[in-house]
Amino acid sequence: MNLPQEFIRSIKTLLENDESADFLAALDQESLTSIRFNAKFTPNVSFQPVPWCSTGYYLPERPLFTADPLFHAGAYYVQEASSMFLEQIIKQYITTPVNVLDLCAAPGGKSTHLSNLLSEGSLLVSNEIIRSRAYILAENLAKCGNGNALVSNNKPEDFQNLYSFFDVMLVDAPCSGEGMFRKDTNAISEWSLSNVEMCAKRQQNILASVWNALKTGGVLIYSTCTYNRKENEENVRWIIENLGAEYLKVSIKDEFNITETSLGYRFFPHKTKGEGFFIAALRKTDDATKRLKIKEEKTQKTKVSSQIKALLQDSEKWSFRLSDNYISAIPLAKSTEIELLEKKLNVLLSGILMAEKKGESIVYAQHLALSKYLDKEAVQTQEVDWQTAILFLKKEAIALPNSPKGLVLLTYKNMPIGWVKNLGNRCNNLYPQEWRIRMNISQSNFKSFI
């Protein structure tokens, strides 16, 4: 690997001489492939587990994930193992229902992980500033299957007036990307000392912009996928001294092989099974003088048929809404907060998108199909084989002559993958156009690993 000499020198100041040689050798090795299962799927696998994540596993080789219907069904998420360490911080410090902001969330690895980890009654706000990436984030959260998330498309400063709204804030900051060198060669060509300086300053600006939104006593989780101290420990020190916070230690096991520093936790590829990563947890000590008043308002009740409500398990825990012919369900316990956020932010998705009204008919939404709260007993289902599943996911024509007519939920290995309207001799494929598989796939391309 052809690395910049300035980067090599910076690593040698970061690591002991013998370690830096091992580190540089590790960058020439192939990256590991790891996945994390979502809560709606119970795996039966014998892969090596990611030691700091209860649902994470290393795969012996990288399959063609696009050819796996279970990937599209949201059974699992392809996530870099180091970033799964987030679970340790949540389990050690967050034990009650909370409001959480994942500020730089796309494509959704940490957000989908958080969505599974947070206790019932929590609300996750997943934000992405780039609109096209925000839609990908919304897609991945929909596939995850939980209904506890809101997806927004906002700049960091748009959150500054949400005084003390959040109990937890995750800032996985845009960085110089040194930890991704062996996965992304473009990151090498874009690296420079001036870019490191620019990234560190931008990270400080981002943190300062959203600091008002974290309540006093709330937890900030700060992470990057880079190695240098300027973007990592020096920025943690900056947070403590300039914003008002105390550093939180996280218990780690020796077998994790994670490098603990005075102000964070480092993942080096020559020691830890994962890519380069840094993470730190802090508690806000600055006394927030302003607090957002969340006024309890009587929500105008929307008439939604009992048939729609019956599609969800524990339907009494959801508030059903009809807007622009779309029916959605949001967690009843968080309906006041969600309605407030919808007034203040550019929200792309709240809760579970249930269905669309088209004239006198109702078309169930893809989000509903993938929700872990869908009551499959309330709908017509049809199990399909791999070939039919792939045709459906490519949004091509399929026929189900032996299935009931009307709206049918297709399942693959008992996992819902989406809706068709069965007309008898053919089906209307209701898979979202923007989600469809575009590449050519044959069954010989894919070896099932679950």
CSV table of C-alpha atoms in Angstrom, one decimal:
chain,number,residue,atom,x,y,z
A,1,MET,CA,0.0,0.0,0.0
A,2,ASN,CA,1.4,3.4,-1.1
A,3,LEU,CA,0.9,5.5,2.0
A,4,PRO,CA,1.8,9.2,2.4
A,5,GLN,CA,5.1,9.7,4.2
A,6,GLU,CA,3.5,12.3,6.6
A,7,PHE,CA,0.9,9.7,7.6
A,8,ILE,CA,3.6,7.1,8.2
A,9,ARG,CA,5.5,9.6,10.4
A,10,SER,CA,2.4,10.4,12.4
A,11,ILE,CA,1.7,6.7,13.0
A,12,LYS,CA,5.3,6.2,14.3
A,13,THR,CA,4.7,9.0,16.8
A,14,LEU,CA,1.4,7.3,17.8
A,15,LEU,CA,2.7,3.8,18.2
A,16,GLU,CA,5.9,2.2,19.5
A,17,ASN,CA,8.4,1.3,16.8
A,18,ASP,CA,7.8,-2.4,16.8
A,19,GLU,CA,4.0,-1.8,16.8
A,20,SER,CA,4.1,0.7,13.9
A,21,ALA,CA,5.8,-1.9,11.7
A,22,ASP,CA,3.0,-4.4,12.6
A,23,PHE,CA,0.4,-1.8,12.0
A,24,LEU,CA,1.7,-0.9,8.5
A,25,ALA,CA,1.9,-4.6,7.6
A,26,ALA,CA,-1.8,-5.1,8.7
A,27,LEU,CA,-2.9,-2.4,6.2
A,28,ASP,CA,-1.7,-4.7,3.4
A,29,GLN,CA,-4.0,-7.5,4.7
A,30,GLU,CA,-7.5,-8.0,3.4
A,31,SER,CA,-10.3,-6.4,5.3
A,32,LEU,CA,-12.6,-8.5,7.4
A,33,THR,CA,-16.3,-9.0,6.6
A,34,SER,CA,-18.7,-8.7,9.5
A,35,ILE,CA,-22.5,-8.5,9.9
A,36,ARG,CA,-24.8,-7.7,12.7
A,37,PHE,CA,-28.2,-9.3,13.0
A,38,ASN,CA,-31.3,-7.2,13.6
A,39,ALA,CA,-33.6,-7.9,16.5
A,40,LYS,CA,-36.4,-9.2,14.3
A,41,PHE,CA,-34.3,-12.2,13.2
A,42,THR,CA,-33.0,-15.1,15.3
A,43,PRO,CA,-29.9,-16.6,13.6
A,44,ASN,CA,-28.7,-20.1,13.9
A,45,VAL,CA,-25.0,-19.7,12.8
A,46,SER,CA,-21.6,-20.9,13.9
A,47,PHE,CA,-19.6,-18.0,12.8
A,48,GLN,CA,-17.0,-16.4,15.0
A,49,PRO,CA,-18.7,-13.7,17.1
A,50,VAL,CA,-17.6,-10.1,17.4
A,51,PRO,CA,-16.6,-10.2,21.1
A,52,TRP,CA,-18.0,-6.7,22.0
A,53,CYS,CA,-21.3,-7.1,20.2
A,54,SER,CA,-24.0,-9.7,21.1
A,55,THR,CA,-25.4,-9.9,17.6
A,56,GLY,CA,-22.2,-9.4,15.5
A,57,TYR,CA,-20.3,-12.0,13.6
A,58,TYR,CA,-17.3,-12.3,11.3
A,59,LEU,CA,-17.8,-14.1,8.0
A,60,PRO,CA,-15.1,-16.4,6.6
A,61,GLU,CA,-15.6,-14.8,3.2
A,62,ARG,CA,-17.6,-12.0,1.7
A,63,PRO,CA,-20.7,-13.3,-0.1
A,64,LEU,CA,-22.7,-11.3,-2.7
A,65,PHE,CA,-25.0,-9.7,-0.3
A,66,THR,CA,-27.2,-8.2,-3.1
A,67,ALA,CA,-28.1,-11.8,-4.1
A,68,ASP,CA,-29.4,-12.7,-0.6
A,69,PRO,CA,-33.2,-12.0,0.0
A,70,LEU,CA,-32.6,-12.0,3.7
A,71,PHE,CA,-30.3,-9.0,3.3
A,72,HIS,CA,-33.1,-7.1,1.6
A,73,ALA,CA,-35.6,-8.3,4.3
A,74,GLY,CA,-33.4,-6.7,7.0
A,75,ALA,CA,-32.4,-9.9,8.8
A,76,TYR,CA,-28.9,-8.4,9.1
A,77,TYR,CA,-26.8,-5.3,8.4
A,78,VAL,CA,-23.3,-5.4,6.9
A,79,GLN,CA,-21.4,-3.4,9.5
A,80,GLU,CA,-17.7,-2.9,10.2
A,81,ALA,CA,-16.9,-4.8,13.5
A,82,SER,CA,-15.1,-2.0,15.3
A,83,SER,CA,-18.1,0.4,15.1
A,84,MET,CA,-20.2,-2.2,16.9
A,85,PHE,CA,-18.4,-1.3,20.2
A,86,LEU,CA,-21.1,1.3,20.5
A,87,GLU,CA,-23.1,-1.5,22.2
A,88,GLN,CA,-20.7,-1.5,25.2
A,89,ILE,CA,-21.3,2.2,25.9
A,90,ILE,CA,-25.1,1.9,25.6
A,91,LYS,CA,-25.3,-1.2,27.8
A,92,GLN,CA,-23.1,0.4,30.5
A,93,TYR,CA,-24.6,3.9,30.6
A,94,ILE,CA,-28.0,3.9,29.1
A,95,THR,CA,-30.6,1.7,30.9
A,96,THR,CA,-33.8,3.7,30.8
A,97,PRO,CA,-36.0,5.0,28.0
A,98,VAL,CA,-34.3,8.0,26.3
A,99,ASN,CA,-34.4,10.4,23.5
A,100,VAL,CA,-31.3,9.8,21.3
A,101,LEU,CA,-29.8,11.8,18.4
A,102,ASP,CA,-27.6,10.1,15.9
A,103,LEU,CA,-26.4,13.3,14.1
A,104,CYS,CA,-24.4,12.0,11.2
A,105,ALA,CA,-26.2,8.7,10.7
A,106,ALA,CA,-26.1,7.6,7.0
A,107,PRO,CA,-26.0,5.0,5.8
A,108,GLY,CA,-27.3,3.6,9.1
A,109,GLY,CA,-25.0,1.1,10.7
A,110,LYS,CA,-24.9,2.7,14.1
A,111,SER,CA,-28.5,3.9,13.9
A,112,THR,CA,-29.9,0.4,13.2
A,113,HIS,CA,-27.7,-0.9,16.0
A,114,LEU,CA,-29.1,1.8,18.4
A,115,SER,CA,-32.6,1.1,17.3
A,116,ASN,CA,-32.1,-2.5,18.5
A,117,LEU,CA,-30.3,-1.6,21.7
A,118,LEU,CA,-32.5,1.1,23.2
A,119,SER,CA,-35.1,0.1,25.8
A,120,GLU,CA,-38.8,0.2,25.0
A,121,GLY,CA,-40.2,3.7,25.2
A,122,SER,CA,-37.1,5.3,23.7
A,123,LEU,CA,-37.0,7.6,20.6
A,124,LEU,CA,-34.2,7.6,18.1
A,125,VAL,CA,-33.7,10.6,15.8
A,126,SER,CA,-31.4,9.6,12.9
A,127,ASN,CA,-30.2,12.6,10.9
A,128,GLU,CA,-28.3,13.0,7.7
A,129,ILE,CA,-27.4,16.3,6.1
A,130,ILE,CA,-27.1,15.0,2.5
A,131,ARG,CA,-30.7,14.4,1.2
A,132,SER,CA,-29.8,11.4,-1.0
A,133,ARG,CA,-28.0,9.7,1.8
A,134,ALA,CA,-30.9,10.5,4.2
A,135,TYR,CA,-33.2,8.4,2.0
A,136,ILE,CA,-30.8,5.5,2.2
A,137,LEU,CA,-30.8,5.9,5.9
A,138,ALA,CA,-34.6,5.8,6.0
A,139,GLU,CA,-34.5,2.7,3.9
A,140,ASN,CA,-32.1,0.9,6.2
A,141,LEU,CA,-34.1,1.8,9.3
A,142,ALA,CA,-37.3,0.6,7.6
A,143,LYS,CA,-35.5,-2.7,6.9
A,144,CYS,CA,-34.3,-2.9,10.5
A,145,GLY,CA,-38.0,-3.4,11.4
A,146,ASN,CA,-38.3,-1.2,14.6
A,147,GLY,CA,-40.8,1.6,14.8
A,148,ASN,CA,-38.9,3.8,17.3
A,149,ALA,CA,-37.0,6.0,14.9
A,150,LEU,CA,-37.5,9.3,13.1
A,151,VAL,CA,-35.3,10.2,10.1
A,152,SER,CA,-34.5,13.8,9.5
A,153,ASN,CA,-32.5,15.7,6.8
A,154,ASN,CA,-31.0,18.7,8.7
A,155,LYS,CA,-27.8,20.6,9.3
A,156,PRO,CA,-26.3,20.4,12.8
A,157,GLU,CA,-27.2,24.0,13.6
A,158,ASP,CA,-30.9,23.1,13.0
A,159,PHE,CA,-30.8,21.3,16.3
A,160,GLN,CA,-29.4,24.1,18.5
A,161,ASN,CA,-32.9,25.4,19.6
A,162,LEU,CA,-34.0,21.9,20.7
A,163,TYR,CA,-32.7,22.9,24.2
A,164,SER,CA,-32.0,19.8,26.4
A,165,PHE,CA,-34.2,17.6,24.3
A,166,PHE,CA,-31.8,14.7,24.0
A,167,ASP,CA,-30.6,12.3,26.7
A,168,VAL,CA,-27.9,10.8,24.4
A,169,MET,CA,-26.2,12.2,21.4
A,170,LEU,CA,-24.0,10.2,19.0
A,171,VAL,CA,-21.7,12.2,16.8
A,172,ASP,CA,-19.8,9.9,14.4
A,173,ALA,CA,-18.0,12.8,12.9
A,174,PRO,CA,-16.9,13.2,9.3
A,175,CYS,CA,-13.2,12.7,9.4
A,176,SER,CA,-10.0,12.2,7.4
A,177,GLY,CA,-10.8,8.5,7.1
A,178,GLU,CA,-7.4,7.0,8.0
A,179,GLY,CA,-9.1,4.0,9.4
A,180,MET,CA,-10.6,3.1,6.1
A,181,PHE,CA,-7.3,3.0,4.1
A,182,ARG,CA,-7.4,-0.7,3.4
A,183,LYS,CA,-11.0,-0.6,2.4
A,184,ASP,CA,-11.0,2.6,0.4
A,185,THR,CA,-8.0,3.6,-1.6
A,186,ASN,CA,-9.6,6.9,-2.4
A,187,ALA,CA,-9.2,7.8,1.3
A,188,ILE,CA,-5.4,7.5,0.8
A,189,SER,CA,-5.3,9.9,-2.2
A,190,GLU,CA,-7.4,12.4,-0.3
A,191,TRP,CA,-5.4,12.4,2.9
A,192,SER,CA,-3.1,15.3,3.9
A,193,LEU,CA,-2.1,17.0,7.1
A,194,SER,CA,-4.1,20.1,6.1
A,195,ASN,CA,-7.2,17.9,5.6
A,196,VAL,CA,-6.6,16.5,9.1
A,197,GLU,CA,-6.6,20.1,10.5
A,198,MET,CA,-9.7,21.0,8.5
A,199,CYS,CA,-11.5,17.9,9.7
A,200,ALA,CA,-10.7,18.5,13.4
A,201,LYS,CA,-12.0,22.1,13.1
A,202,ARG,CA,-15.1,21.0,11.4
A,203,GLN,CA,-15.8,18.4,14.1
A,204,GLN,CA,-15.5,21.1,16.7
A,205,ASN,CA,-18.0,23.3,14.8
A,206,ILE,CA,-20.4,20.4,14.5
A,207,LEU,CA,-20.2,19.6,18.2
A,208,ALA,CA,-20.7,23.2,19.2
A,209,SER,CA,-23.7,23.5,17.0
A,210,VAL,CA,-25.6,20.7,18.6
A,211,TRP,CA,-24.4,21.0,22.2
A,212,ASN,CA,-27.5,22.9,23.4
A,213,ALA,CA,-29.7,20.0,22.4
A,214,LEU,CA,-28.0,17.6,24.9
A,215,LYS,CA,-29.4,17.9,28.4
A,216,THR,CA,-27.2,18.4,31.4
A,217,GLY,CA,-26.2,15.0,32.6
A,218,GLY,CA,-26.7,13.6,29.1
A,219,VAL,CA,-24.2,11.3,27.4
A,220,LEU,CA,-22.3,12.3,24.3
A,221,ILE,CA,-20.7,9.5,22.2
A,222,TYR,CA,-18.0,10.8,19.9
A,223,SER,CA,-16.4,8.6,17.3
A,224,THR,CA,-14.3,8.8,14.1
A,225,CYS,CA,-12.8,6.3,11.7
A,226,THR,CA,-9.3,7.8,11.9
A,227,TYR,CA,-6.1,7.5,14.0
A,228,ASN,CA,-4.6,10.9,14.6
A,229,ARG,CA,-4.8,12.5,18.0
A,230,LYS,CA,-6.0,15.8,16.6
A,231,GLU,CA,-9.3,14.5,15.5
A,232,ASN,CA,-9.6,12.1,18.5
A,233,GLU,CA,-8.1,12.7,22.0
A,234,GLU,CA,-7.5,16.4,21.3
A,235,ASN,CA,-11.1,16.9,20.3
A,236,VAL,CA,-12.3,15.0,23.4
A,237,ARG,CA,-10.1,17.3,25.5
A,238,TRP,CA,-11.6,20.3,23.6
A,239,ILE,CA,-15.1,19.1,24.4
A,240,ILE,CA,-14.3,18.8,28.1
A,241,GLU,CA,-12.6,22.2,28.3
A,242,ASN,CA,-14.8,24.3,26.0
A,243,LEU,CA,-18.3,22.8,26.1
A,244,GLY,CA,-18.3,21.4,29.6
A,245,ALA,CA,-18.2,17.6,30.0
A,246,GLU,CA,-16.5,14.8,32.0
A,247,TYR,CA,-14.9,11.7,30.4
A,248,LEU,CA,-16.6,8.4,31.0
A,249,LYS,CA,-14.6,5.2,31.2
A,250,VAL,CA,-16.0,2.0,29.6
A,251,SER,CA,-15.3,-1.4,31.0
A,252,ILE,CA,-13.5,-3.6,28.4
A,253,LYS,CA,-12.2,-7.2,28.5
A,254,ASP,CA,-8.6,-8.0,27.7
A,255,GLU,CA,-9.6,-10.4,24.9
A,256,PHE,CA,-11.1,-7.4,23.0
A,257,ASN,CA,-7.5,-6.3,22.3
A,258,ILE,CA,-8.8,-2.7,22.2
A,259,THR,CA,-6.3,0.1,23.0
A,260,GLU,CA,-7.4,2.3,25.9
A,261,THR,CA,-6.0,5.8,26.0
A,262,SER,CA,-6.5,8.5,28.6
A,263,LEU,CA,-9.5,9.9,26.6
A,264,GLY,CA,-10.9,7.1,24.4
A,265,TYR,CA,-10.7,3.7,22.9
A,266,ARG,CA,-8.7,2.9,19.8
A,267,PHE,CA,-9.1,0.0,17.3
A,268,PHE,CA,-5.8,-0.8,15.5
A,269,PRO,CA,-6.0,-3.5,12.7
A,270,HIS,CA,-2.8,-5.2,13.9
A,271,LYS,CA,-4.3,-5.8,17.3
A,272,THR,CA,-8.1,-5.7,17.0
A,273,LYS,CA,-10.3,-7.6,14.5
A,274,GLY,CA,-11.7,-4.6,12.7
A,275,GLU,CA,-10.9,-1.4,10.9
A,276,GLY,CA,-9.4,1.7,12.4
A,277,PHE,CA,-11.8,3.4,14.8
A,278,PHE,CA,-11.9,5.7,17.8
A,279,ILE,CA,-14.7,6.2,20.3
A,280,ALA,CA,-15.2,8.1,23.5
A,281,ALA,CA,-18.1,8.7,25.9
A,282,LEU,CA,-18.6,11.9,27.9
A,283,ARG,CA,-21.2,13.3,30.3
A,284,LYS,CA,-22.4,16.9,29.9
A,285,THR,CA,-21.6,18.9,33.0
A,286,ASP,CA,-22.4,22.3,31.5
A,287,ASP,CA,-25.6,23.6,33.2
A,288,ALA,CA,-28.1,24.2,30.4
A,289,THR,CA,-29.9,27.4,31.2
A,290,LYS,CA,-32.6,26.8,28.6
A,291,ARG,CA,-34.9,23.9,28.3
A,292,LEU,CA,-37.3,23.2,25.5
A,293,LYS,CA,-40.9,23.2,26.8
A,294,ILE,CA,-42.7,20.2,25.4
A,295,LYS,CA,-46.3,21.3,25.6
A,296,GLU,CA,-48.8,18.4,25.9
A,297,GLU,CA,-51.4,19.1,23.2
A,298,LYS,CA,-54.5,17.2,22.4
A,299,THR,CA,-53.7,15.5,19.1
A,300,GLN,CA,-56.6,15.6,16.6
A,301,LYS,CA,-57.7,12.0,16.3
A,302,THR,CA,-57.5,10.5,12.8
A,303,LYS,CA,-60.1,7.9,11.8
A,304,VAL,CA,-58.2,4.8,10.8
A,305,SER,CA,-60.1,1.6,10.2
A,306,SER,CA,-59.8,-1.2,12.7
A,307,GLN,CA,-58.6,-3.4,9.9
A,308,ILE,CA,-55.5,-1.2,9.5
A,309,LYS,CA,-54.9,-1.1,13.3
A,310,ALA,CA,-55.2,-4.8,13.5
A,311,LEU,CA,-52.1,-5.2,11.2
A,312,LEU,CA,-49.9,-4.3,14.1
A,313,GLN,CA,-49.2,-6.3,17.3
A,314,ASP,CA,-50.0,-4.4,20.4
A,315,SER,CA,-51.9,-1.8,18.4
A,316,GLU,CA,-52.9,0.1,21.5
A,317,LYS,CA,-49.3,1.2,21.9
A,318,TRP,CA,-49.4,3.1,18.5
A,319,SER,CA,-51.0,6.4,17.4
A,320,PHE,CA,-52.3,6.1,13.8
A,321,ARG,CA,-52.3,9.1,11.5
A,322,LEU,CA,-53.5,9.9,8.0
A,323,SER,CA,-51.7,12.6,6.0
A,324,ASP,CA,-51.7,13.2,2.3
A,325,ASN,CA,-53.3,9.8,1.8
A,326,TYR,CA,-50.5,8.0,3.7
A,327,ILE,CA,-51.3,6.1,6.9
A,328,SER,CA,-48.6,5.8,9.5
A,329,ALA,CA,-48.2,4.6,13.1
A,330,ILE,CA,-46.0,6.3,15.7
A,331,PRO,CA,-45.2,5.1,19.2
A,332,LEU,CA,-48.0,6.5,21.4
A,333,ALA,CA,-45.6,7.1,24.3
A,334,LYS,CA,-43.5,9.4,22.1
A,335,SER,CA,-46.3,11.0,20.0
A,336,THR,CA,-45.9,14.5,21.6
A,337,GLU,CA,-42.1,14.6,21.0
A,338,ILE,CA,-42.5,13.3,17.5
A,339,GLU,CA,-45.1,15.9,16.6
A,340,LEU,CA,-42.8,18.6,18.0
A,341,LEU,CA,-39.8,17.4,16.0
A,342,GLU,CA,-41.9,17.3,12.8
A,343,LYS,CA,-42.6,21.0,13.3
A,344,LYS,CA,-38.9,21.9,13.8
A,345,LEU,CA,-37.1,19.5,11.5
A,346,ASN,CA,-37.2,18.3,7.9
A,347,VAL,CA,-38.6,14.8,8.7
A,348,LEU,CA,-38.5,12.1,6.1
A,349,LEU,CA,-39.9,9.2,8.1
A,350,SER,CA,-41.6,8.8,11.5
A,351,GLY,CA,-42.5,5.5,13.1
A,352,ILE,CA,-44.0,2.9,10.7
A,353,LEU,CA,-45.4,3.9,7.3
A,354,MET,CA,-48.4,1.6,7.1
A,355,ALA,CA,-50.3,2.1,3.8
A,356,GLU,CA,-51.3,4.5,1.1
A,357,LYS,CA,-54.9,5.3,0.2
A,358,LYS,CA,-55.6,5.1,-3.5
A,359,GLY,CA,-59.2,6.1,-4.1
A,360,GLU,CA,-61.3,3.5,-2.4
A,361,SER,CA,-58.5,1.0,-2.1
A,362,ILE,CA,-55.6,0.6,0.5
A,363,VAL,CA,-52.1,-0.4,-0.6
A,364,TYR,CA,-49.9,-1.7,2.2
A,365,ALA,CA,-46.5,-0.1,2.5
A,366,GLN,CA,-43.1,-1.8,2.2
A,367,HIS,CA,-42.2,-0.4,5.6
A,368,LEU,CA,-45.1,-2.3,7.1
A,369,ALA,CA,-44.0,-5.5,5.5
A,370,LEU,CA,-40.6,-5.3,7.1
A,371,SER,CA,-41.8,-4.2,10.5
A,372,LYS,CA,-41.2,-6.6,13.4
A,373,TYR,CA,-44.6,-5.5,14.7
A,374,LEU,CA,-46.6,-6.7,11.7
A,375,ASP,CA,-49.1,-9.4,12.7
A,376,LYS,CA,-48.6,-11.9,9.9
A,377,GLU,CA,-51.7,-13.7,11.0
A,378,ALA,CA,-53.7,-10.6,9.9
A,379,VAL,CA,-52.6,-10.8,6.2
A,380,GLN,CA,-52.3,-13.3,3.4
A,381,THR,CA,-48.8,-14.7,3.1
A,382,GLN,CA,-47.0,-16.8,0.5
A,383,GLU,CA,-43.6,-18.4,1.0
A,384,VAL,CA,-41.4,-18.2,-2.2
A,385,ASP,CA,-38.1,-19.7,-3.3
A,386,TRP,CA,-34.9,-17.9,-4.1
A,387,GLN,CA,-35.6,-17.4,-7.8
A,388,THR,CA,-39.1,-15.9,-7.2
A,389,ALA,CA,-37.7,-13.7,-4.4
A,390,ILE,CA,-35.0,-12.3,-6.6
A,391,LEU,CA,-37.5,-11.6,-9.4
A,392,PHE,CA,-39.7,-9.8,-6.9
A,393,LEU,CA,-36.7,-7.8,-5.5
A,394,LYS,CA,-35.8,-6.8,-9.1
A,395,LYS,CA,-39.4,-5.6,-9.4
A,396,GLU,CA,-40.0,-8.0,-12.3
A,397,ALA,CA,-43.2,-9.9,-13.1
A,398,ILE,CA,-44.1,-12.9,-11.1
A,399,ALA,CA,-47.1,-15.2,-11.0
A,400,LEU,CA,-48.6,-17.0,-8.0
A,401,PRO,CA,-51.4,-19.1,-9.5
A,402,ASN,CA,-51.8,-21.1,-6.3
A,403,SER,CA,-52.0,-18.2,-3.9
A,404,PRO,CA,-55.0,-16.2,-2.7
A,405,LYS,CA,-56.0,-13.2,-4.7
A,406,GLY,CA,-55.6,-9.6,-3.4
A,407,LEU,CA,-52.7,-8.2,-1.3
A,408,VAL,CA,-50.3,-11.0,-0.5
A,409,LEU,CA,-47.2,-10.8,1.7
A,410,LEU,CA,-44.3,-12.7,0.2
A,411,THR,CA,-41.9,-14.4,2.6
A,412,TYR,CA,-38.5,-16.0,2.1
A,413,LYS,CA,-37.3,-18.4,4.7
A,414,ASN,CA,-40.2,-17.1,6.7
A,415,MET,CA,-39.0,-13.5,6.5
A,416,PRO,CA,-41.3,-11.0,4.9
A,417,ILE,CA,-39.8,-9.3,1.8
A,418,GLY,CA,-42.8,-7.3,0.5
A,419,TRP,CA,-46.2,-7.1,-1.1
A,420,VAL,CA,-47.8,-8.1,-4.3
A,421,LYS,CA,-51.3,-7.7,-5.5
A,422,ASN,CA,-52.2,-11.2,-6.9
A,423,LEU,CA,-54.6,-10.9,-9.8
A,424,GLY,CA,-54.6,-14.7,-10.5
A,425,ASN,CA,-52.8,-14.9,-13.8
A,426,ARG,CA,-50.2,-12.3,-12.7
A,427,CYS,CA,-49.2,-10.1,-9.8
A,428,ASN,CA,-48.7,-6.4,-9.5
A,429,ASN,CA,-45.2,-6.1,-7.9
A,430,LEU,CA,-45.4,-3.5,-5.2
A,431,TYR,CA,-41.7,-3.4,-4.3
A,432,PRO,CA,-40.4,0.2,-4.2
A,433,GLN,CA,-38.9,1.2,-7.5
A,434,GLU,CA,-36.0,3.0,-5.8
A,435,TRP,CA,-35.1,-0.1,-3.8
A,436,ARG,CA,-35.0,-2.6,-6.6
A,437,ILE,CA,-32.0,-4.8,-7.5
A,438,ARG,CA,-30.4,-3.4,-10.6
A,439,MET,CA,-27.5,-5.9,-11.2
A,440,ASN,CA,-27.8,-9.2,-13.1
A,441,ILE,CA,-27.9,-12.1,-10.6
A,442,SER,CA,-28.0,-15.9,-11.1
A,443,GLN,CA,-28.3,-18.4,-8.4
A,444,SER,CA,-24.7,-19.5,-9.1
A,445,ASN,CA,-23.6,-16.1,-7.9
A,446,PHE,CA,-24.9,-16.7,-4.4
A,447,LYS,CA,-24.1,-19.2,-1.7
A,448,SER,CA,-26.5,-19.1,1.2
A,449,PHE,CA,-24.7,-18.6,4.5
A,450,ILE,CA,-27.7,-18.4,6.9
